[in-house]
Coordinates of C-alpha atoms in Angstrom, one line a residue:
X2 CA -99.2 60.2 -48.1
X3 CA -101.1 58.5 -45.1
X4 CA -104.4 61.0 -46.2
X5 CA -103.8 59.4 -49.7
X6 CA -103.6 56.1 -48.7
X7 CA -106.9 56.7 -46.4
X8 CA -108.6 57.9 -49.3
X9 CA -107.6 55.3 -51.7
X10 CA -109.0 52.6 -49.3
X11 CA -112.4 54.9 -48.6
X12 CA -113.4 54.8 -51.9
X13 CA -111.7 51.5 -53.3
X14 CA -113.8 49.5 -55.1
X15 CA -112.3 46.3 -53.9
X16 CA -114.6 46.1 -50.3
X17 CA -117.8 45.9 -52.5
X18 CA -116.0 42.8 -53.7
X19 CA -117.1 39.2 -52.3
X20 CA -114.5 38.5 -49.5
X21 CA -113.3 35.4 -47.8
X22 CA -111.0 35.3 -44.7
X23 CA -108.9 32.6 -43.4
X24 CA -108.6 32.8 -39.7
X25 CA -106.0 31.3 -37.3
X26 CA -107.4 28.6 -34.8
X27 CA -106.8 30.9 -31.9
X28 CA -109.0 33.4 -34.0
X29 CA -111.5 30.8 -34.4
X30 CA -111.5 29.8 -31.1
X31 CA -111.8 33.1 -29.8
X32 CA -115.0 33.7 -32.4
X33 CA -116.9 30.3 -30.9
X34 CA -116.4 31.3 -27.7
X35 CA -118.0 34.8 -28.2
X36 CA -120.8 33.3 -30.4
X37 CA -119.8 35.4 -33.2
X38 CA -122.4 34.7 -36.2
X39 CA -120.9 33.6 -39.6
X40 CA -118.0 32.7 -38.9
X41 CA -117.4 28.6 -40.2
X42 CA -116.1 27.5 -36.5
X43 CA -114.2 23.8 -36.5
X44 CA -114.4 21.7 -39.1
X45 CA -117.0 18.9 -37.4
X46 CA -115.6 16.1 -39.7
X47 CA -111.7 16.6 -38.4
X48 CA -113.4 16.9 -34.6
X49 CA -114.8 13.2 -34.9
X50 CA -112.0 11.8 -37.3
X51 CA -110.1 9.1 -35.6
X52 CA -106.9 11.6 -35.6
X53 CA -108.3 14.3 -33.4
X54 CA -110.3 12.4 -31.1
X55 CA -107.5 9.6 -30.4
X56 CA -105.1 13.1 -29.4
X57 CA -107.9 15.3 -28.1
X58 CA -108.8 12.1 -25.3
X59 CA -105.2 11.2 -24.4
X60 CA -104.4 14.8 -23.6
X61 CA -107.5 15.5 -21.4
X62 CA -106.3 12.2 -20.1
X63 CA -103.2 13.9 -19.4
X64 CA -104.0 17.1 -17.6
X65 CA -106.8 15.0 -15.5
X66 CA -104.5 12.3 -14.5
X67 CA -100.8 12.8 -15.8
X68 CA -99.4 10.7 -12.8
X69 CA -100.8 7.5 -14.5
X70 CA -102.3 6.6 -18.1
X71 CA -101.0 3.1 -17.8
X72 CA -104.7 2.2 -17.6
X73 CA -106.8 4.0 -20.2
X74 CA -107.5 2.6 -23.5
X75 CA -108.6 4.5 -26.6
X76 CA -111.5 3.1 -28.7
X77 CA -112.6 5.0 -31.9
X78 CA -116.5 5.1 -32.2
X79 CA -116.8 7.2 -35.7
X80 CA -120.7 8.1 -34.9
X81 CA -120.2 9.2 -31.1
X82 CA -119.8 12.7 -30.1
X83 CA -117.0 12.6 -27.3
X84 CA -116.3 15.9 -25.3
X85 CA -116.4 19.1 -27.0
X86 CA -115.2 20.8 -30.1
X87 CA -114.5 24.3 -28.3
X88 CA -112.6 21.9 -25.3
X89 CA -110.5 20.2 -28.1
X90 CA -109.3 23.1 -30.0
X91 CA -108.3 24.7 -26.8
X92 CA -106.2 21.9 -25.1
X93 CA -104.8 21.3 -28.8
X94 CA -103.3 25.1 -29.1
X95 CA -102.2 24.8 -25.6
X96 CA -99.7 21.2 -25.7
X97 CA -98.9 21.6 -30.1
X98 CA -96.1 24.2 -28.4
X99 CA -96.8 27.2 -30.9
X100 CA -98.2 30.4 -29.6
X101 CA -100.5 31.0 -32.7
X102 CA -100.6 27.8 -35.0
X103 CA -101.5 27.7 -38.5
X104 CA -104.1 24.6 -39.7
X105 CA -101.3 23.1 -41.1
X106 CA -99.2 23.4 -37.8
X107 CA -101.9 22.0 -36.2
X108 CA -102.5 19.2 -38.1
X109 CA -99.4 18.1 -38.4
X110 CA -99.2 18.1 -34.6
X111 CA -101.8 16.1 -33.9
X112 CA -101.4 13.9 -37.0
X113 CA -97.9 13.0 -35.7
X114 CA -98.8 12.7 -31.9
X115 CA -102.0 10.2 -33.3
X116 CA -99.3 8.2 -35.0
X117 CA -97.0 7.8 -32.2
X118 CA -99.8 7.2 -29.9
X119 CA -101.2 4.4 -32.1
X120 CA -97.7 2.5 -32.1
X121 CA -97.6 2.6 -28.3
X122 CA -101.1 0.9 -28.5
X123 CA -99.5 -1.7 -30.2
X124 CA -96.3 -1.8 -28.4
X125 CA -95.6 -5.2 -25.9
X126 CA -94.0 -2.7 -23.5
X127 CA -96.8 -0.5 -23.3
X128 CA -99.3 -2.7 -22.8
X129 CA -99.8 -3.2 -18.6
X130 CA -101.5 -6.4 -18.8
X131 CA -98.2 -8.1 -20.5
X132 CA -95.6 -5.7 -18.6
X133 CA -97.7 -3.9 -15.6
X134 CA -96.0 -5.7 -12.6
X135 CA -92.0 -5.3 -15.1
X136 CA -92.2 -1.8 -16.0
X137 CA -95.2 -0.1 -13.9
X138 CA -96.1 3.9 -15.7
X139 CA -94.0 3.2 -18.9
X140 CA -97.2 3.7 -20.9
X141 CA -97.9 6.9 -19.1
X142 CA -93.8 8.2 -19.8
X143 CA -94.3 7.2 -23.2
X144 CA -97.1 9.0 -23.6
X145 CA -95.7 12.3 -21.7
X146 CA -92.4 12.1 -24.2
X147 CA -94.5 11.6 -27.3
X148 CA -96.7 15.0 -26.7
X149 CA -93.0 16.7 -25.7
X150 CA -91.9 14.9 -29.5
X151 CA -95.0 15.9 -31.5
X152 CA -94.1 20.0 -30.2
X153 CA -91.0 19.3 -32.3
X154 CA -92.4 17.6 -35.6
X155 CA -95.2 20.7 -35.4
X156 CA -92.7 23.8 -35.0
X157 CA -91.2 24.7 -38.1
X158 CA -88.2 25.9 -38.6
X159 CA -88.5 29.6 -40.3
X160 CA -89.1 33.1 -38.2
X161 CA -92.4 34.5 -38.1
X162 CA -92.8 38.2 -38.7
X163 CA -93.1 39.1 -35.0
X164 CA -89.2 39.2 -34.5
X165 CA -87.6 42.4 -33.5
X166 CA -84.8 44.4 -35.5
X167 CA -81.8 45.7 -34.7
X168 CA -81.1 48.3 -36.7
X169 CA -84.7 51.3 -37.1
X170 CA -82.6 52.7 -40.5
X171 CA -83.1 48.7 -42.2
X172 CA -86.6 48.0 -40.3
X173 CA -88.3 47.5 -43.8
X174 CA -85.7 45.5 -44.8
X175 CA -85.2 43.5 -41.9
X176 CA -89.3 42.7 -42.4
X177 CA -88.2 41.3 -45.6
X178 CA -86.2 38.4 -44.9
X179 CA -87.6 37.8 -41.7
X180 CA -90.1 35.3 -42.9
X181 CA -87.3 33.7 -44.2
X182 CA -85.2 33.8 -41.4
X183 CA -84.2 30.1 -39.4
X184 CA -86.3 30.4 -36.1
X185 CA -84.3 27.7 -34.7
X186 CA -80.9 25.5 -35.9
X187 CA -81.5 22.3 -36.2
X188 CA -77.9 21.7 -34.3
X189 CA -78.8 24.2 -31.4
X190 CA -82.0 22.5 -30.8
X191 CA -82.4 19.5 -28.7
X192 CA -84.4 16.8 -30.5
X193 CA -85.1 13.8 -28.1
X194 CA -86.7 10.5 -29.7
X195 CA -88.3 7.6 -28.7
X196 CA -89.2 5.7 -31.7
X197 CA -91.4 2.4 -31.7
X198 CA -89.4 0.1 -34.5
X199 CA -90.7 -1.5 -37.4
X200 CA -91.3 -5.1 -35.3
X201 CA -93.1 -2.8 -32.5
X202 CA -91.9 -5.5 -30.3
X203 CA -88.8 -3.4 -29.5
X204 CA -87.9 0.7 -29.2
X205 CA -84.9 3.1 -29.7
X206 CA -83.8 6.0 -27.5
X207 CA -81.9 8.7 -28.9
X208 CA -81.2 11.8 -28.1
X209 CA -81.5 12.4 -24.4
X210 CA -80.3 11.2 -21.1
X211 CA -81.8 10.7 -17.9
X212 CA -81.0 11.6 -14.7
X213 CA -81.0 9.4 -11.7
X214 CA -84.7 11.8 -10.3
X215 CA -86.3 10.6 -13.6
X216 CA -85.3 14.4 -14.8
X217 CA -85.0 14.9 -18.8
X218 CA -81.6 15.8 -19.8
X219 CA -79.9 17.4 -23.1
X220 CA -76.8 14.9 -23.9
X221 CA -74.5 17.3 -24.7
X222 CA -74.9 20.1 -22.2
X223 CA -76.9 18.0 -18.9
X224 CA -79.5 20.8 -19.2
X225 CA -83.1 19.9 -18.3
X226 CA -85.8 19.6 -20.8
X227 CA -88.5 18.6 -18.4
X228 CA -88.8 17.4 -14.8
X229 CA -89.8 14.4 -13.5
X230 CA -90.4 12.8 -16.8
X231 CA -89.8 9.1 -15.6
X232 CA -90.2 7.8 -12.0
X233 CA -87.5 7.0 -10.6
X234 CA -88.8 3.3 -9.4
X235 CA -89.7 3.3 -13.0
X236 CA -85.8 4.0 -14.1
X237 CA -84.4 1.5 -12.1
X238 CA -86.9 -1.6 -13.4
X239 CA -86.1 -0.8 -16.9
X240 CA -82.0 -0.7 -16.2
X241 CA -82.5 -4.4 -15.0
X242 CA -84.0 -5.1 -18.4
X243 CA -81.1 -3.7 -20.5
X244 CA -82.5 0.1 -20.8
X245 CA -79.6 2.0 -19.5
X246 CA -80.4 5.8 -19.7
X247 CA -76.5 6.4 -18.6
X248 CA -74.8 5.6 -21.8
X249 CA -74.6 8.2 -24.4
X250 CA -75.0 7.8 -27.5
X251 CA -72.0 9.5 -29.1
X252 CA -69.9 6.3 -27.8
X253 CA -72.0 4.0 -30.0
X254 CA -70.0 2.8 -32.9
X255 CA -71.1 3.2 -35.9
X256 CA -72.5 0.2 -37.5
X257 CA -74.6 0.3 -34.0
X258 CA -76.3 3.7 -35.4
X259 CA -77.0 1.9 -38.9
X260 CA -78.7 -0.7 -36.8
X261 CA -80.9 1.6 -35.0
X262 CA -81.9 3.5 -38.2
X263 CA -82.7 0.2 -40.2
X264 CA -85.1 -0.6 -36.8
X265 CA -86.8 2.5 -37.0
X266 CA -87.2 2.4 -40.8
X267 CA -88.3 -1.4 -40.7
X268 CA -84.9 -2.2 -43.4
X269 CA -83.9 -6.2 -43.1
X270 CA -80.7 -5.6 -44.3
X271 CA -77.9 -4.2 -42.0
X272 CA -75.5 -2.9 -44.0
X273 CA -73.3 0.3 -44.5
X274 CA -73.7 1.7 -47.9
X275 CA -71.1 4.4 -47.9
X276 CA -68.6 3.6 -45.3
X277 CA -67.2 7.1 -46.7
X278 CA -69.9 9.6 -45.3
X279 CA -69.6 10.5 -41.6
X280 CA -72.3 8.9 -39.8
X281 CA -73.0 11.4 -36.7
X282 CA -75.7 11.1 -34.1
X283 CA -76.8 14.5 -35.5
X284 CA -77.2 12.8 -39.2
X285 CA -78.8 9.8 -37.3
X286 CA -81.3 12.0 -35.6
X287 CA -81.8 14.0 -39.2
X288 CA -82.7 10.8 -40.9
X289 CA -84.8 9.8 -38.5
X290 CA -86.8 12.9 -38.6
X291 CA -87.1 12.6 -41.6
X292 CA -88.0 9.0 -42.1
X293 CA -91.3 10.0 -39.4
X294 CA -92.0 13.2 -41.7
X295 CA -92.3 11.4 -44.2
X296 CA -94.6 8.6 -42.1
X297 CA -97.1 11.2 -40.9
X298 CA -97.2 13.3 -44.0
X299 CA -95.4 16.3 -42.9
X300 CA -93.4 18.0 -46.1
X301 CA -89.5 18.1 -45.8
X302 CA -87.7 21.1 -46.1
X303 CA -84.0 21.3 -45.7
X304 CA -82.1 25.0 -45.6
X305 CA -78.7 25.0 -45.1
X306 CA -74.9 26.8 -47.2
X307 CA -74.3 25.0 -50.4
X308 CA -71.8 22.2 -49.8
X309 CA -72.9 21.4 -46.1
X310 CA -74.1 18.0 -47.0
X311 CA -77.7 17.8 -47.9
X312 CA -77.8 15.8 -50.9
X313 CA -75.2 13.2 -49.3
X314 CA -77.6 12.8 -46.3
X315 CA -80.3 12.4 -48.9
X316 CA -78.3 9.7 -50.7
X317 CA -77.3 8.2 -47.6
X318 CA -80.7 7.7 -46.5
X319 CA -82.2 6.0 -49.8
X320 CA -79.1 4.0 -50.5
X321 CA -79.7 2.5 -47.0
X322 CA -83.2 2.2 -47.8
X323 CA -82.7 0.6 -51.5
X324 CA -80.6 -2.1 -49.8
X325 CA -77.1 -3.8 -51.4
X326 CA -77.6 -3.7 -54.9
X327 CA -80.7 -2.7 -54.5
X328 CA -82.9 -0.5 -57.3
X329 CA -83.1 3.2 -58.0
X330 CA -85.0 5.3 -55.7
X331 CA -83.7 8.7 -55.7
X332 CA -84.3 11.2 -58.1
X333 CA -82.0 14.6 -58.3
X334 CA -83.0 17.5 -59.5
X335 CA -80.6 20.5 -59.8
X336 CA -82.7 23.6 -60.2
X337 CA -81.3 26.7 -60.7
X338 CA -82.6 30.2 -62.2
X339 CA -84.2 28.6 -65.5
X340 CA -85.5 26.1 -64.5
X341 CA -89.4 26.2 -65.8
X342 CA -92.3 24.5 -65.0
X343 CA -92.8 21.5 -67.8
X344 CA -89.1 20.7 -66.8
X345 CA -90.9 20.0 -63.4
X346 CA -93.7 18.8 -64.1
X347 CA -91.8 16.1 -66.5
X348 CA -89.4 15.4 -63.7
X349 CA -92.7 13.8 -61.1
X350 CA -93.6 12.2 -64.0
X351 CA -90.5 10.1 -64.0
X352 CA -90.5 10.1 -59.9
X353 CA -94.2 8.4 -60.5
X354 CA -92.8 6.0 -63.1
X355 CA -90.2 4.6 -60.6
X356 CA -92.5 4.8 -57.6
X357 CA -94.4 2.5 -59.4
X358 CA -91.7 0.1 -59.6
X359 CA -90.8 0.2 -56.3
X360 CA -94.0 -0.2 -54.8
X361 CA -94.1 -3.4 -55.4
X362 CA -90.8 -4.0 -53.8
X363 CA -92.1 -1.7 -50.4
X364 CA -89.1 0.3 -51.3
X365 CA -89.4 4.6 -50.8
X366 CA -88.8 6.7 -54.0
X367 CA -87.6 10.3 -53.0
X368 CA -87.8 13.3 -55.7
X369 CA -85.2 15.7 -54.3
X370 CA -85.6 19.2 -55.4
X371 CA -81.8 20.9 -54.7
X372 CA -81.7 24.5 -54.3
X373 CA -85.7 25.0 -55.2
X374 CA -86.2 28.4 -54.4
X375 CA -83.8 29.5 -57.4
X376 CA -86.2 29.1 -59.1
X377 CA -89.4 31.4 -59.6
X378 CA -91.2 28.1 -60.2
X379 CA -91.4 27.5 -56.6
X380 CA -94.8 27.7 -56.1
X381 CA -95.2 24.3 -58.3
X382 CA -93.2 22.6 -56.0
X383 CA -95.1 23.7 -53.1
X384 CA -97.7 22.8 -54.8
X385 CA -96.2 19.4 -55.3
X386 CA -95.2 18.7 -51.4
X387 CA -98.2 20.1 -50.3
X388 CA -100.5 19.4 -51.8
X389 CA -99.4 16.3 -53.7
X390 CA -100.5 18.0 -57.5
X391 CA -99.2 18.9 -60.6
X392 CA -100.6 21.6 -61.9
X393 CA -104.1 20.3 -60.4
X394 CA -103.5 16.7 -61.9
X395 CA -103.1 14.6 -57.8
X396 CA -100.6 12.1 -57.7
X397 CA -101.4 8.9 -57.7
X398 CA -102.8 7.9 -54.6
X399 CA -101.5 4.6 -54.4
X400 CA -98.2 5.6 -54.4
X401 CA -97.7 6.0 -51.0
X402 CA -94.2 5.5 -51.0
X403 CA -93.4 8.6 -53.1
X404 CA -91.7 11.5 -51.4
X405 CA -90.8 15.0 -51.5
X406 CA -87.5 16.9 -50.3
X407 CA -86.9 20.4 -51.0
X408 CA -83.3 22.0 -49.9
X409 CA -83.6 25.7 -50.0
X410 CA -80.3 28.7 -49.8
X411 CA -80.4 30.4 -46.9
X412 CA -82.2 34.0 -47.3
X413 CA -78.7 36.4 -46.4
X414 CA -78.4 39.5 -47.3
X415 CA -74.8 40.3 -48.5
X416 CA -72.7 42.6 -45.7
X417 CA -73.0 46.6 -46.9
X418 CA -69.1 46.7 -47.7
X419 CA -69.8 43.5 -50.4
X420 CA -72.6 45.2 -51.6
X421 CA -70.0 48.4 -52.6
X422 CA -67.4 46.0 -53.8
X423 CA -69.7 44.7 -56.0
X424 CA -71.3 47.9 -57.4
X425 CA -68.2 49.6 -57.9
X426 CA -67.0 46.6 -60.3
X427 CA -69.7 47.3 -62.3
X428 CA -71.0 43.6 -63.0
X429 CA -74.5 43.5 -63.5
X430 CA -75.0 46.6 -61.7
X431 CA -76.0 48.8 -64.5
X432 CA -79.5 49.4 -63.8
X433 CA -79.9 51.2 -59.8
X434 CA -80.7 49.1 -56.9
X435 CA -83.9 51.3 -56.4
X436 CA -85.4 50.5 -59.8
X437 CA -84.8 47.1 -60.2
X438 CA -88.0 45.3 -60.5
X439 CA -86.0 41.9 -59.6
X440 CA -86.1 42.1 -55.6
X441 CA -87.4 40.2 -52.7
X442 CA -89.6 42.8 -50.8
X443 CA -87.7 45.7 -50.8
X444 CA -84.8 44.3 -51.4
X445 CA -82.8 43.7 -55.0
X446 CA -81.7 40.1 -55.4
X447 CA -78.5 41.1 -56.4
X448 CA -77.6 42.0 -52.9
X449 CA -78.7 38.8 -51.4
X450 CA -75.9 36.1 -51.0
X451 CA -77.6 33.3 -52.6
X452 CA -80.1 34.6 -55.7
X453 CA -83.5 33.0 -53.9
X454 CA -87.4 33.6 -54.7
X455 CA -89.2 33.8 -51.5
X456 CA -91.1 30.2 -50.0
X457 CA -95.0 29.9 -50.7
X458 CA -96.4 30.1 -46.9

């Protein structure tokens, strides 16, 4: 077999074939530094955009002089070359917190981190000449929590294929649904925030405690995230001003977490518009995160059992949003196994028609796709939260308040004792496992819990 293959690819006609390769940014970083001819390098245009040079200058700020960055000031010249593209890409792979990004990781790491970083520009209490003898290095611990919150926003949450197996006899298997896997649960992660409100005269903290040394703390377990975070001199001025780092969260009540999320969102209206759904600081925090997503243009993906809650958080969210009595701005959309691609395509068409209406009232529309990988239409709605196209047509730009969420069935393959249950009662089973054509990789969907298509990468 392994002589076959070898002559196969020997005398395939496919290398004579015009060829393009995509490399990683490690891979292209690794080609500029050895000079290697031909290869396209990084993209000049993103190197001197506003984006990348506002994050490449505050993190060489950073590793030169951590200890204080109460004193610099960013100011975008579009025609001036500042520091160098081979410097850039390198200190970006090192702080976006992913061994080997992709682009898109990348971008979406610095895209977020340039947005955070822009707000505490325009933030009162980051600005020394108003607060530098109240609140001496907050600038510099805002900007040392925004990098450690941009390495969240960037990492996604699926496995890559470098995870081990455990069992040799299902290696192939294993490789399957490892793309697919979650890397990391959103409820076993810790996800602290700082978020600069709607006003940007004021801030919320959620999400994290701090010790008395300044240390970074996870609320529920005490463990640390990172020392030395805050000073402690630092810690004390801002507990005189009402910032008290003690209190956790979890004691709020709740119509003090609806405050906080209509802050962040920039909502006028405080109000609670299901007193019914259980308003947790994990759902708070999950809003949230999605609310910036949204924000910096990163697309939402939400996996998780049928029945845990996903369209309720979804409908929390916009209801919130929409205000009392406000207008319609979410859009369901149940797909399942036949669902086709004009049924999709018509369903953005009526997202765009009420996203048009709401603009004008600065109200969000969401499209929410439920249970999209049913369907083996999924790479249109990739397509659609990527890339923002239908079938090539773009959306319309000016509707910047339309938004994407997809919710996705776990990829779980059913237990070897279901799998005999269910071949023994016959049900569908007529045709072998091993020459069904309907699998996922090498394995039938059948024998998967939920009957999924695999994500577009």
């Amino acid at each position: 077999n392994a002589r076959k293959r070898l002559a196969t690819n020997k005398y395939s006609f496919v290398k004579f074939l015009p060829r393009t390769q995509c490399l990683t940014p490690r891979e292209t970083l690794v080609n500029i530094q050895r000079n290697k001819k031909g290869d396209t390098g990084f993209d000049m245009e993103k190197f001197h955009s506003e984006e990348y040079q506002r994050t490449f200058q505050y993190l060489t700020q950073f590793i030169a002089n951590g200890s204080n960055l109460d004193t610099f000031s960013f100011i975008y010249q579009p025609f001036v070359m500042i520091g160098d593209p081979v410097d850039a890409l390198k200190i970006i792979i090192k702080y976006c917190g992913i061994r080997d990004p992709s682009w898109a990781e990348l971008y979406h790491f610095v895209n977020f981190l340039n947005i955070q970083l822009r707000d505490c520009e325009e933030s009162v209490f980051c600005n020394p000449l108003l607060v530098g003898d109240l609140l001496q290095g907050f600038r510099t611990f805002a900007v040392r929590f925004m990098i450690q919150m941009s390495r969240d926003f960037a990492t996604r949450s699926l496995s890559d294929n470098n995870l081990g197996v455990e069992d040799a006899s299902r290696a192939d298997e294993d490789d399957d649904l490892a793309p697919f896997q979650i890397r990391r649960r959103w409820e076993l992660s810790p996800h602290p925030y700082i978020f600069f409100n709607h006003d940007r005269v004021s801030m919320t903290f959620l999400g994290f405690l701090l010790s008395q040394e300044g240390d970074l703390l996870h609320p529920g377990t005490n463990r640390v995230l990172e020392q030395r975070l805050m000073e402690p001199t630092l810690r004390g001025q801002l507990k005189l001003q009402g910032v008290d780092f003690d209190v956790n969260y979890e004691n709020r009540d709740r119509m003090a977490r609806i405050e906080n999320l209509c802050s962040v969102m920039g909502i006028e209206y405080l109000h609670d518009p299901d007193p019914t759904y259980e308003l947790t600081t994990d759902n708070v925090e999950k809003i949230l995160a999605i609310h910036m997503r949204f924000r910096c243009g990163i697309p939402v993906i939400i996996m998780g059992e049928t029945g845990c809650g996903k369209t309720r958080l979804i409908r929390f969210m916009c209801e919130l949003q929409a205000g009392p009595d406000g207008p319609k701005n979410l859009l369901l959309m149940k797909v399942h196994g036949g669902t086709n691609y004009a049924e999709i395509e018509k369903k953005v068409e009526d997202a765009e028609k009420l996203a048009f209406f709401n603009e004008k009232i600065k109200v969000d529309t969401i499209l929410f796709f439920d249970e999209a990988n049913t369907t083996d239409a999924i790479d249109l709605i990739k397509e659609i939260m990527v890339d923002r196209r239908v079938n090539g047509r773009a959306i319309n730009l000016e509707l910047t308040r339309l938004h994407f969420i997809a919710a996705c069935n776990p990829y779980r393959k059913h237990t070897k004792e279901m799998i005999k249950k269910l071949e023994s009662a016959g049900l569908g089973y007529h045709v072998s496992a091993g020459e069904t054509d309907d699998k996922l990789g090498s394995i039938p969907l059948r024998q998967l819990v939920y009957r999924v298509h695999p994500l577009p990468e």
